[in-house]
Coordinates of C-alpha atoms in Angstrom, one line a residue:
Chain T
M1 CA 45.3 19.5 -34.3
N2 CA 43.6 16.2 -33.8
R3 CA 40.4 15.6 -31.9
R4 CA 42.2 13.3 -29.4
R5 CA 44.4 16.3 -28.0
L6 CA 40.8 17.8 -27.0
H7 CA 39.7 15.2 -24.9
P8 CA 40.5 16.3 -21.3
F9 CA 41.8 12.7 -20.2
S10 CA 43.7 12.1 -23.2
H11 CA 45.8 15.1 -22.1
V12 CA 48.6 13.6 -20.1
T13 CA 49.3 16.8 -18.1
F14 CA 45.9 17.2 -17.0
T15 CA 45.3 13.5 -16.1
L16 CA 48.3 13.3 -13.9
G17 CA 47.6 16.4 -12.2
F18 CA 44.0 15.3 -11.9
A19 CA 45.0 11.9 -10.5
I20 CA 47.5 13.6 -7.9
S21 CA 45.1 16.4 -7.0
A22 CA 42.3 13.7 -6.5
L23 CA 44.7 11.7 -4.3
L24 CA 45.4 14.7 -2.1
V25 CA 41.7 15.4 -1.7
A26 CA 40.9 11.6 -1.0
T27 CA 43.7 11.5 1.6
A28 CA 42.5 14.7 3.2
A29 CA 38.9 13.5 3.5
L30 CA 39.9 9.9 4.5
S31 CA 41.9 11.3 7.5
F32 CA 38.6 12.8 9.1
V33 CA 37.4 9.2 9.5
Y34 CA 40.4 6.9 9.4
T35 CA 44.3 7.4 10.2
P36 CA 46.6 4.3 10.6
Q37 CA 47.1 5.6 14.1
D38 CA 46.2 8.6 16.1
P39 CA 48.0 11.6 14.8
L40 CA 48.2 13.1 18.5
Q41 CA 49.1 9.7 20.3
M42 CA 52.6 10.2 21.8
S43 CA 55.0 7.3 22.4
I44 CA 58.1 7.8 24.4
A45 CA 59.7 4.4 23.5
G46 CA 58.9 5.1 19.7
R47 CA 60.6 8.6 19.4
L48 CA 62.3 9.5 16.1
Q49 CA 61.9 6.1 14.4
G50 CA 62.7 5.4 10.7
P51 CA 60.1 3.9 8.5
S52 CA 58.8 0.3 9.9
A53 CA 55.9 -1.9 9.5
A54 CA 54.0 -0.3 12.5
N55 CA 54.8 3.5 11.3
W56 CA 55.0 3.4 7.5
L57 CA 56.8 6.7 7.4
G58 CA 58.6 6.6 10.8
T59 CA 57.7 8.7 13.8
D60 CA 58.4 12.5 15.1
Q61 CA 60.2 13.4 18.3
F62 CA 57.0 12.7 20.4
G63 CA 56.7 9.2 18.8
R64 CA 53.6 10.4 16.9
D65 CA 52.9 8.6 13.7
L66 CA 54.2 10.6 10.7
L67 CA 52.0 8.9 8.0
S68 CA 49.0 10.0 10.0
R69 CA 50.2 13.5 10.8
I70 CA 51.0 14.2 7.1
M71 CA 47.4 12.9 6.2
T72 CA 45.9 15.3 8.6
G73 CA 48.3 18.0 7.7
A74 CA 46.8 17.6 4.1
V75 CA 43.4 19.0 5.4
T76 CA 45.5 22.3 6.8
S77 CA 47.1 22.7 3.4
I78 CA 43.7 22.3 1.3
A79 CA 41.9 24.7 3.9
V80 CA 44.6 27.3 3.8
G81 CA 44.8 27.2 -0.1
V82 CA 41.2 27.4 -0.8
I83 CA 40.4 30.1 1.9
A84 CA 43.6 32.2 0.8
V85 CA 42.8 32.1 -2.7
G86 CA 39.3 32.9 -2.2
I87 CA 40.3 36.0 -0.2
G88 CA 42.8 37.2 -2.9
M89 CA 40.1 36.5 -5.6
G90 CA 37.4 38.3 -3.8
I91 CA 39.1 41.4 -2.9
G92 CA 41.0 41.4 -6.4
V93 CA 38.2 40.9 -8.4
L94 CA 36.2 43.6 -6.6
L95 CA 39.1 46.2 -6.7
G96 CA 39.8 45.1 -10.5
M97 CA 36.2 45.4 -11.8
V98 CA 35.6 48.8 -9.9
S99 CA 38.9 50.0 -11.5
G100 CA 38.3 48.7 -15.1
Y101 CA 34.7 49.7 -15.2
F102 CA 34.8 53.4 -14.0
G103 CA 38.5 54.1 -14.8
G104 CA 39.5 57.7 -14.3
W105 CA 41.2 58.7 -11.0
L106 CA 39.6 55.8 -9.2
D107 CA 41.4 53.4 -11.4
E108 CA 44.8 55.3 -11.0
G109 CA 44.4 55.4 -7.3
F110 CA 43.4 51.8 -7.0
M111 CA 46.2 50.7 -9.2
R112 CA 48.9 52.5 -7.1
L113 CA 47.4 50.6 -4.1
I114 CA 47.7 47.3 -5.9
D115 CA 51.4 48.1 -6.8
A116 CA 51.9 48.7 -3.2
V117 CA 50.2 45.4 -2.1
Q118 CA 52.7 43.9 -4.6
G119 CA 55.6 44.9 -2.3
F120 CA 54.2 42.7 0.3
P121 CA 54.8 38.9 -0.4
A122 CA 53.1 36.6 2.0
I123 CA 56.0 36.2 4.3
L124 CA 56.2 40.0 4.5
S125 CA 52.4 40.4 5.3
A126 CA 52.7 37.6 7.6
L127 CA 55.6 39.2 9.5
L128 CA 53.7 42.5 9.6
I129 CA 50.5 40.9 10.8
T130 CA 51.9 38.4 13.4
A131 CA 53.8 41.5 14.9
V132 CA 50.4 42.6 16.4
F133 CA 48.3 39.6 16.2
K134 CA 48.9 36.1 17.4
P135 CA 50.3 33.8 14.7
G136 CA 47.9 31.1 13.5
I137 CA 46.0 29.5 10.5
V138 CA 43.8 32.5 10.0
I139 CA 46.9 34.8 9.8
S140 CA 48.4 32.8 7.1
M141 CA 45.2 32.8 5.2
V142 CA 45.0 36.6 5.1
A143 CA 48.7 37.2 4.5
I144 CA 48.6 34.6 1.5
G145 CA 45.2 35.9 0.5
I146 CA 46.6 39.5 0.4
A147 CA 49.8 38.5 -1.8
F148 CA 47.4 37.1 -4.4
M149 CA 45.2 40.1 -4.5
P150 CA 47.2 42.2 -7.3
V151 CA 47.0 39.4 -9.8
F152 CA 43.4 38.9 -9.8
A153 CA 42.8 42.6 -9.7
R154 CA 45.0 43.1 -12.8
L155 CA 43.5 40.2 -14.4
S156 CA 39.7 41.4 -14.0
R157 CA 40.7 45.1 -14.4
G158 CA 42.0 44.0 -17.9
S159 CA 38.9 42.1 -18.8
F160 CA 36.6 44.9 -17.8
L161 CA 38.5 47.5 -19.6
E162 CA 38.2 45.5 -22.7
L163 CA 34.6 44.4 -22.4
R164 CA 33.1 47.8 -21.1
A165 CA 32.9 49.2 -24.5
R166 CA 31.6 45.9 -26.2
E167 CA 28.4 46.2 -28.3
F168 CA 26.6 43.9 -25.6
V169 CA 27.3 46.1 -22.7
L170 CA 26.4 49.5 -25.0
A171 CA 23.2 47.5 -25.7
A172 CA 22.5 46.6 -22.2
R173 CA 23.1 50.0 -20.8
A174 CA 20.8 51.5 -24.0
L175 CA 18.1 49.1 -22.6
G176 CA 18.3 50.8 -19.2
A177 CA 20.7 48.6 -17.3
G178 CA 22.2 50.4 -14.4
D179 CA 26.0 50.0 -13.5
G180 CA 25.4 47.0 -10.9
A181 CA 23.4 45.0 -13.4
V182 CA 26.1 45.6 -16.2
I183 CA 28.9 44.8 -14.1
F184 CA 27.4 41.7 -12.3
R185 CA 25.1 40.4 -15.1
H186 CA 26.9 41.2 -18.3
I187 CA 30.6 41.6 -17.8
L188 CA 31.6 39.6 -14.7
P189 CA 30.2 36.2 -16.3
N190 CA 32.4 36.7 -19.3
T191 CA 35.5 37.4 -17.1
L192 CA 35.5 34.3 -15.2
S193 CA 37.5 31.7 -17.4
P194 CA 40.9 33.4 -17.0
L195 CA 40.2 34.0 -13.2
I196 CA 39.4 30.2 -12.6
V197 CA 42.7 29.3 -14.4
Q198 CA 44.4 31.9 -12.1
A199 CA 42.7 30.4 -9.1
T200 CA 43.9 27.0 -10.3
I201 CA 47.5 28.2 -10.6
S202 CA 47.5 30.3 -7.3
F203 CA 46.1 27.1 -5.2
P204 CA 49.6 25.4 -5.3
V205 CA 51.4 28.5 -4.6
A206 CA 49.3 29.1 -1.7
I207 CA 50.2 25.7 -0.3
L208 CA 53.9 26.3 -0.6
A209 CA 53.4 29.8 1.1
E210 CA 51.3 28.0 4.0
A211 CA 54.3 25.6 4.5
A212 CA 56.8 28.4 4.4
L213 CA 54.9 30.4 7.0
S214 CA 54.2 27.4 9.3
Y215 CA 58.0 26.5 9.1
L216 CA 59.0 30.2 10.3
G217 CA 56.4 29.7 13.2
L218 CA 54.1 32.5 11.6
G219 CA 51.3 30.2 10.4
T220 CA 49.5 27.0 11.8
Q221 CA 50.7 26.4 15.6
P222 CA 50.9 23.1 17.2
P223 CA 49.3 20.8 18.0
Y224 CA 47.6 21.2 14.6
P225 CA 49.6 19.2 12.0
S226 CA 51.1 21.4 9.0
W227 CA 53.6 20.0 6.6
G228 CA 55.8 23.2 7.2
L229 CA 55.4 22.8 11.1
M230 CA 56.6 19.3 10.7
L231 CA 59.6 20.4 8.6
K232 CA 60.5 23.0 11.3
D233 CA 60.6 20.3 14.1
A234 CA 62.2 17.9 11.8
Q235 CA 65.3 20.3 11.4
N236 CA 66.3 19.8 14.9
F237 CA 66.6 16.0 14.3
L238 CA 68.1 15.7 11.2
S239 CA 71.0 13.4 12.0
M240 CA 68.8 11.4 14.2
N241 CA 66.1 10.6 11.7
P242 CA 66.3 12.3 8.4
W243 CA 63.3 10.5 7.2
Y244 CA 61.4 13.0 9.4
A245 CA 62.4 15.9 7.1
I246 CA 62.0 13.9 3.9
F247 CA 58.5 12.8 4.0
P248 CA 56.6 16.1 4.9
G249 CA 58.5 17.9 2.2
G250 CA 57.9 15.1 -0.2
A251 CA 54.2 15.5 0.4
I252 CA 54.5 19.2 -0.3
A253 CA 56.1 18.7 -3.3
V254 CA 54.1 16.0 -4.7
T255 CA 51.0 17.9 -3.9
V256 CA 52.3 21.0 -5.5
L257 CA 53.6 19.1 -8.7
G258 CA 49.9 17.8 -9.1
L259 CA 48.1 20.9 -8.8
N260 CA 50.5 22.7 -11.0
L261 CA 49.9 20.0 -13.8
L262 CA 46.3 20.2 -13.2
G263 CA 46.4 23.9 -13.7
D264 CA 48.5 23.7 -16.8
G265 CA 46.4 21.2 -18.1
L266 CA 43.2 23.1 -17.5
R267 CA 44.7 26.3 -19.0
D268 CA 45.5 24.4 -22.2
L269 CA 41.8 23.0 -22.2
L270 CA 40.2 26.2 -21.4
D271 CA 42.4 28.6 -23.7
P272 CA 42.8 27.4 -27.2
R273 CA 45.4 29.9 -28.1
V274 CA 48.2 28.4 -26.0
R275 CA 47.4 24.8 -27.5
G276 CA 49.1 23.5 -30.6
Chain U
M1 CA 61.4 58.5 -22.7
R2 CA 62.0 61.2 -20.2
R3 CA 58.3 61.5 -20.0
F4 CA 57.9 57.9 -19.3
I5 CA 60.4 57.8 -16.6
L6 CA 59.1 60.9 -14.8
R7 CA 55.6 59.5 -15.0
R8 CA 56.8 55.9 -13.5
V9 CA 58.9 57.8 -10.6
A10 CA 55.6 59.9 -9.9
A11 CA 53.6 56.6 -9.6
L12 CA 56.3 55.2 -7.4
A13 CA 55.7 58.1 -4.9
A14 CA 52.1 57.4 -4.8
T15 CA 52.9 53.6 -4.5
L16 CA 55.3 54.2 -1.7
F17 CA 52.9 56.3 0.0
F18 CA 50.4 53.5 0.1
V19 CA 53.2 51.1 1.1
S20 CA 53.8 53.3 4.3
I21 CA 50.0 53.7 4.9
L22 CA 49.6 49.9 4.9
V23 CA 52.5 49.3 7.3
F24 CA 51.3 52.1 9.6
V25 CA 47.7 50.8 9.6
V26 CA 48.7 47.3 10.7
I27 CA 51.2 48.3 13.3
R28 CA 49.7 51.4 14.9
V29 CA 45.9 51.4 14.0
L30 CA 44.5 47.8 14.1
P31 CA 45.8 46.7 17.1
G32 CA 44.0 49.4 19.1
D33 CA 47.0 49.8 21.7
P34 CA 50.6 49.1 20.4
A35 CA 51.9 50.0 23.9
L36 CA 49.9 46.9 25.4
I37 CA 51.4 44.6 22.5
I38 CA 55.0 45.8 23.4
M39 CA 54.5 45.4 27.3
G40 CA 52.1 42.6 27.3
T41 CA 48.6 42.7 28.9
E42 CA 49.9 42.1 32.3
A43 CA 51.8 45.7 32.3
S44 CA 50.8 48.1 35.1
P45 CA 48.4 51.0 33.7
E46 CA 51.1 53.4 34.8
A47 CA 54.0 51.9 32.8
A48 CA 51.7 51.5 29.8
A49 CA 50.8 55.0 30.1
R50 CA 54.6 56.2 30.2
L51 CA 55.3 54.0 26.8
R52 CA 52.2 55.5 25.3
E53 CA 53.6 59.1 26.0
A54 CA 57.3 58.2 25.0
M55 CA 56.1 56.6 21.7
G56 CA 53.8 59.5 21.1
L57 CA 50.8 57.2 20.9
N58 CA 48.7 59.8 22.6
R59 CA 48.7 62.1 19.6
P60 CA 46.1 61.8 16.8
L61 CA 46.7 59.1 14.2
P62 CA 47.7 61.6 11.2
V63 CA 50.2 63.4 13.3
Q64 CA 51.8 60.1 14.5
Y65 CA 51.8 59.0 10.6
A66 CA 53.5 62.4 9.7
E67 CA 56.1 62.1 12.5
W68 CA 57.0 58.6 11.5
I69 CA 57.1 58.9 8.0
G70 CA 58.8 62.4 8.1
G71 CA 61.6 60.3 10.2
A72 CA 61.8 57.5 7.6
L73 CA 62.4 59.7 4.9
R74 CA 65.5 61.1 6.9
G75 CA 66.4 57.7 7.7
D76 CA 65.2 57.7 11.2
L77 CA 62.9 54.6 11.7
G78 CA 62.9 54.9 15.4
R79 CA 64.5 52.8 18.1
S80 CA 64.5 49.3 18.7
I81 CA 62.9 48.4 22.1
Q82 CA 65.0 45.2 22.3
Y83 CA 68.5 46.4 21.6
D84 CA 67.9 50.3 22.2
V85 CA 69.9 51.3 19.0
P86 CA 68.3 53.0 16.0
V87 CA 66.3 50.7 13.7
G88 CA 68.1 52.0 10.7
A89 CA 71.6 50.9 12.1
L90 CA 70.2 47.4 12.9
I91 CA 68.9 47.2 9.5
L92 CA 71.9 48.6 7.9
S93 CA 74.0 45.7 10.0
R94 CA 71.9 42.9 8.5
L95 CA 72.1 43.9 4.9
P96 CA 75.6 42.5 4.3
V97 CA 73.8 39.1 4.8
T98 CA 70.5 39.6 3.0
F99 CA 71.8 41.2 0.0
P100 CA 74.5 39.1 -1.1
L101 CA 72.4 36.3 -0.4
T102 CA 69.6 37.6 -2.6
L103 CA 72.1 38.3 -5.5
M104 CA 73.9 35.0 -5.1
A105 CA 70.6 33.2 -5.3
A106 CA 69.8 35.5 -8.5
L107 CA 73.1 34.5 -10.0
V108 CA 72.3 30.7 -9.4
M109 CA 69.0 31.2 -10.8
T110 CA 70.0 33.1 -14.0
L111 CA 73.1 30.9 -14.7
T112 CA 71.0 27.7 -14.7
A113 CA 67.7 29.0 -16.2
I114 CA 68.8 30.9 -19.2
P115 CA 71.0 28.3 -20.5
L116 CA 68.2 25.5 -20.1
G117 CA 65.6 27.7 -21.5
I118 CA 67.5 28.2 -24.7
F119 CA 68.6 24.7 -24.7
A120 CA 64.9 23.7 -24.5
A121 CA 63.8 26.3 -27.3
T122 CA 66.5 24.9 -29.5
R123 CA 65.1 21.4 -29.1
H124 CA 61.4 22.3 -29.2
R125 CA 59.3 19.2 -29.0
R126 CA 62.3 16.8 -28.6
W127 CA 63.7 15.1 -25.4
G128 CA 65.9 17.9 -24.4
D129 CA 62.7 20.1 -24.3
Y130 CA 60.5 17.7 -22.3
L131 CA 63.3 17.0 -20.0
T132 CA 63.8 20.7 -19.1
M133 CA 60.1 21.1 -18.6
I134 CA 59.9 18.3 -16.3
L135 CA 62.8 19.5 -14.3
S136 CA 61.1 23.0 -14.2
Q137 CA 57.8 21.2 -12.9
L138 CA 59.8 19.6 -10.3
G139 CA 61.9 23.1 -9.5
I140 CA 58.3 24.7 -9.0
A141 CA 57.2 22.0 -6.6
V142 CA 60.1 21.9 -4.1
P143 CA 59.8 24.4 -1.5
A144 CA 63.2 26.3 -1.3
F145 CA 63.4 25.8 2.5
W146 CA 63.0 22.1 2.0
A147 CA 65.5 22.2 -0.6
G148 CA 67.8 24.0 2.1
L149 CA 66.9 21.2 4.6
L150 CA 67.9 18.6 2.0
L151 CA 71.2 20.4 1.4
I152 CA 72.1 20.4 4.8
L153 CA 71.2 16.7 5.2
L154 CA 73.3 15.8 2.4
F155 CA 76.5 18.1 2.6
S156 CA 76.6 18.8 6.1
V157 CA 74.9 15.8 8.1
R158 CA 76.0 13.1 5.7
L159 CA 79.1 14.2 3.8
G160 CA 80.4 16.5 6.5
W161 CA 81.6 19.1 3.9
V162 CA 80.3 22.4 5.2
Q163 CA 78.9 23.6 8.5
A164 CA 75.0 23.5 8.9
G165 CA 74.4 27.0 9.0
G166 CA 75.7 30.2 10.7
F167 CA 77.6 33.2 9.2
D168 CA 80.7 34.7 10.8
G169 CA 80.6 37.9 8.9
W170 CA 82.9 39.4 6.1
G171 CA 85.6 40.2 8.5
Q172 CA 86.7 36.6 8.7
G173 CA 87.4 36.8 4.8
V174 CA 85.6 36.9 1.8
L175 CA 85.6 33.2 0.8
P176 CA 84.6 31.8 4.1
A177 CA 81.6 34.3 4.0
L178 CA 80.9 33.3 0.4
K179 CA 81.1 29.8 1.4
S180 CA 78.5 29.9 4.0
L181 CA 76.1 31.8 1.7
L182 CA 76.6 29.2 -1.0
L183 CA 74.3 26.5 0.2
P184 CA 71.4 28.8 0.9
A185 CA 71.6 30.5 -2.3
I186 CA 71.7 27.3 -4.2
A187 CA 68.4 26.3 -2.5
L188 CA 66.8 29.6 -3.2
G189 CA 68.4 30.1 -6.6
L190 CA 68.3 26.6 -8.0
F191 CA 64.6 26.1 -7.2
Q192 CA 63.5 29.3 -8.8
F193 CA 64.9 28.7 -12.0
A194 CA 61.7 27.1 -13.4
V195 CA 59.7 30.4 -14.1
L196 CA 62.8 31.9 -15.7
A197 CA 63.7 28.7 -17.9
R198 CA 60.1 28.5 -19.1
T199 CA 60.1 32.3 -19.7
T200 CA 63.3 32.1 -21.9
R201 CA 62.3 29.2 -23.6
S202 CA 58.8 30.6 -24.8
A203 CA 60.5 34.1 -25.6
I204 CA 63.1 32.5 -27.8
L205 CA 60.3 30.2 -29.5
E206 CA 58.4 33.4 -30.0
V207 CA 61.1 35.1 -31.7
L208 CA 62.1 32.2 -33.9
R209 CA 58.7 32.3 -35.3
E210 CA 59.0 36.0 -36.6
E211 CA 59.4 36.8 -40.3
Y212 CA 62.8 38.6 -39.9
V213 CA 64.4 35.2 -38.3
K214 CA 62.8 33.4 -41.5
T215 CA 64.6 36.1 -43.7
A216 CA 67.9 35.6 -41.9
R217 CA 67.6 31.8 -42.4
A218 CA 66.5 32.1 -45.9
K219 CA 69.4 34.2 -46.9
G220 CA 71.7 31.3 -45.8
L221 CA 72.7 32.4 -42.2
G222 CA 73.8 29.3 -39.9
E223 CA 71.6 28.4 -37.0
P224 CA 74.1 29.7 -34.3
A225 CA 74.1 33.1 -36.1
V226 CA 70.4 33.1 -36.3
L227 CA 70.4 32.6 -32.5
V228 CA 73.2 34.9 -31.3
K229 CA 72.5 37.7 -33.9
H230 CA 68.7 37.7 -34.5
T231 CA 67.1 36.0 -31.7
F232 CA 68.7 36.5 -28.2
R233 CA 68.4 40.2 -28.2
N234 CA 64.9 40.3 -28.7
A235 CA 64.1 37.3 -26.7
M236 CA 65.8 38.9 -23.7
I237 CA 63.1 41.4 -23.1
P238 CA 60.7 39.4 -21.2
V239 CA 63.5 37.5 -19.7
V240 CA 64.8 40.7 -18.0
T241 CA 61.4 41.4 -16.8
V242 CA 60.9 38.0 -15.3
V243 CA 64.6 38.3 -13.6
G244 CA 63.5 41.7 -12.1
I245 CA 60.2 40.4 -10.8
Q246 CA 62.1 37.5 -9.3
L247 CA 64.6 39.5 -7.5
G248 CA 61.8 40.8 -5.3
Q249 CA 60.7 37.2 -4.7
L250 CA 64.2 36.1 -4.0
M251 CA 64.7 38.7 -1.4
A252 CA 61.3 37.4 0.4
G253 CA 62.6 33.8 0.1
S254 CA 66.0 35.0 1.6
I255 CA 63.9 35.8 4.7
I256 CA 63.0 32.1 4.8
L257 CA 66.3 30.6 3.9
E258 CA 68.0 32.8 6.7
S259 CA 66.0 31.0 9.3
V260 CA 67.1 27.4 7.7
F261 CA 70.7 28.2 7.7
Y262 CA 70.9 30.3 11.0
L263 CA 72.1 33.6 8.9
P264 CA 71.8 36.9 10.8
G265 CA 70.0 38.9 7.9
L266 CA 66.8 41.1 7.8
G267 CA 64.5 38.0 7.9
R268 CA 66.0 36.9 11.2
L269 CA 65.8 40.3 12.6
A270 CA 62.3 40.5 12.1
L271 CA 61.5 37.2 13.4
G272 CA 63.4 38.0 16.4
A273 CA 61.6 41.3 16.7
I274 CA 58.4 39.5 16.7
S275 CA 59.0 37.4 19.6
A276 CA 60.7 40.1 21.5
R277 CA 57.6 42.3 20.7
D278 CA 59.8 44.9 19.2
L279 CA 57.3 46.8 17.1
P280 CA 59.6 49.5 15.6
V281 CA 61.9 46.8 14.3
V282 CA 59.2 44.9 12.6
Q283 CA 57.7 48.1 11.4
G284 CA 61.3 49.3 10.0
V285 CA 62.2 45.9 8.4
V286 CA 58.8 45.5 6.6
L287 CA 58.7 49.2 5.3
F288 CA 62.4 48.6 4.1
V289 CA 61.8 45.3 2.1
A290 CA 58.4 46.3 0.9
S291 CA 59.8 49.7 -0.5
M292 CA 62.9 47.8 -2.0
I293 CA 60.4 45.3 -3.8
V294 CA 58.2 48.1 -5.1
M295 CA 61.1 50.0 -6.5
I296 CA 62.7 46.9 -8.0
N297 CA 59.4 46.5 -10.0
V298 CA 59.4 50.1 -11.1
A299 CA 63.2 50.0 -12.1
V300 CA 62.1 46.8 -14.2
D301 CA 59.5 48.7 -15.9
I302 CA 61.9 51.5 -16.9
L303 CA 64.4 49.0 -18.1
Y304 CA 61.7 47.3 -20.0
A305 CA 61.0 50.5 -21.8
F306 CA 64.7 50.9 -22.5
L307 CA 64.8 47.6 -24.2
D308 CA 61.5 47.9 -26.1
P309 CA 60.9 51.2 -27.6
R310 CA 57.4 50.3 -28.4
I311 CA 56.2 50.3 -24.7
R312 CA 57.1 54.0 -24.2
Y313 CA 54.5 55.2 -26.7
E314 CA 51.7 53.3 -24.9

């Protein structure tokens, strides 16, 4: 293996992924201060237009500018992605570390619970939750977060099982460290690297799930712009303005592609075993 | 092996118990008063009280749970408020759409992913390999429901070859029914191929590095024989696992695709039930699908142990 491969930016996957992800974040940030047009401004005369000089990506059924709406939609995607992964990681790691550290019947019980949660992909949790609560962006964050819980729980359980019998943990305990100190100060920091990689991998999955939930009407609600919601509306106007269905979907695909490449690249860089 | 299966089945019972608890807690406990959800907040107190009585909501929660789950085990999931028929019968009536769609998608996925994975592995670090990996990156990035929309745009709006959705049932003949499920199955399966193709590729690469493959080559066996006789069988172990796990994903995915193509399956049943505040139906469908996914996962575990005897002795 040569040294060039180790440099993050010489890694094609990582670089490309990083560039696309940076573009996504920049677009979302820019949308707070500037969009080509007001994303909520309607225009009856300019309904369902294709791409033009005035509206680069065309307009929707209310004559609103698609480019501006896609830009603001990026904020929704990022927000749902970050919070959903945070929820899944928070609860998952907590369950996983208690499970792996204490073992025994607690472990057995938690693992069956995790198996059960695995039966609830984001769509199913969202269906269940929206049956009793109003659909909205918070519901999609929670539903997607729940779907991520098992993978984080298993990952941190595995690390805790492996590390709890290691010398440095025994040494810490011999010196009088309590369970809390051993868990948080000695073991947890050593389990972070695979968790970070998993979080990066989960982020684009969350964005896909958010789009799907909004498409079904279970996630983000109008007038908040969301890429999935735009596609839901676009379906009714496929023959009148096909671009309406193409651009928001393209935005999802490019975003997910970029984040996946970033995740793959990061994994290669952080985990030398898969390299070479 | 028998002990392994028994242990997995016992664990499955515990898991299914948790599944039912989760569904019960969300539908019956979290909302406070399910009767008000069903009737809306503008309902008169008397009417709400009557519904509460009819649904048994006045009794203690453990009793409610026991009655609900006891019924579910006998196949009685309660009555739909919207249609006034048993929820079980409603679910059964929607299976002839969701199951074939899931299976067809699985078929599309397997038939594209495994050959592509093998192709990529045999051309490791050459153009064929890179091309397959690029395709699979694109496959992961494209949401299935958008793929469905694009297929409708192309084949129905532009070319006019097929109708944009709908399903007339199997009574109108097998071929027309399969035809209405084809586009959704392609959208769902083709874009799920990526994970499986990658798994197949790395599984084969892994096996090709084994000593016994080197031995087979050393004794003069040709490359096709090495692949077919010595590599595939062992490489198929992780592949089967991924197919199994994906089956659950595809079932969840079919819920979305049913909406894209207006197919009267389980997903549309549940979505319709949500807008009609038909809690027993949502509860029944979610319990059914989640249990199916959990059971598929256990079946995959057992299958895995059959294929790879090392697992059993853990």
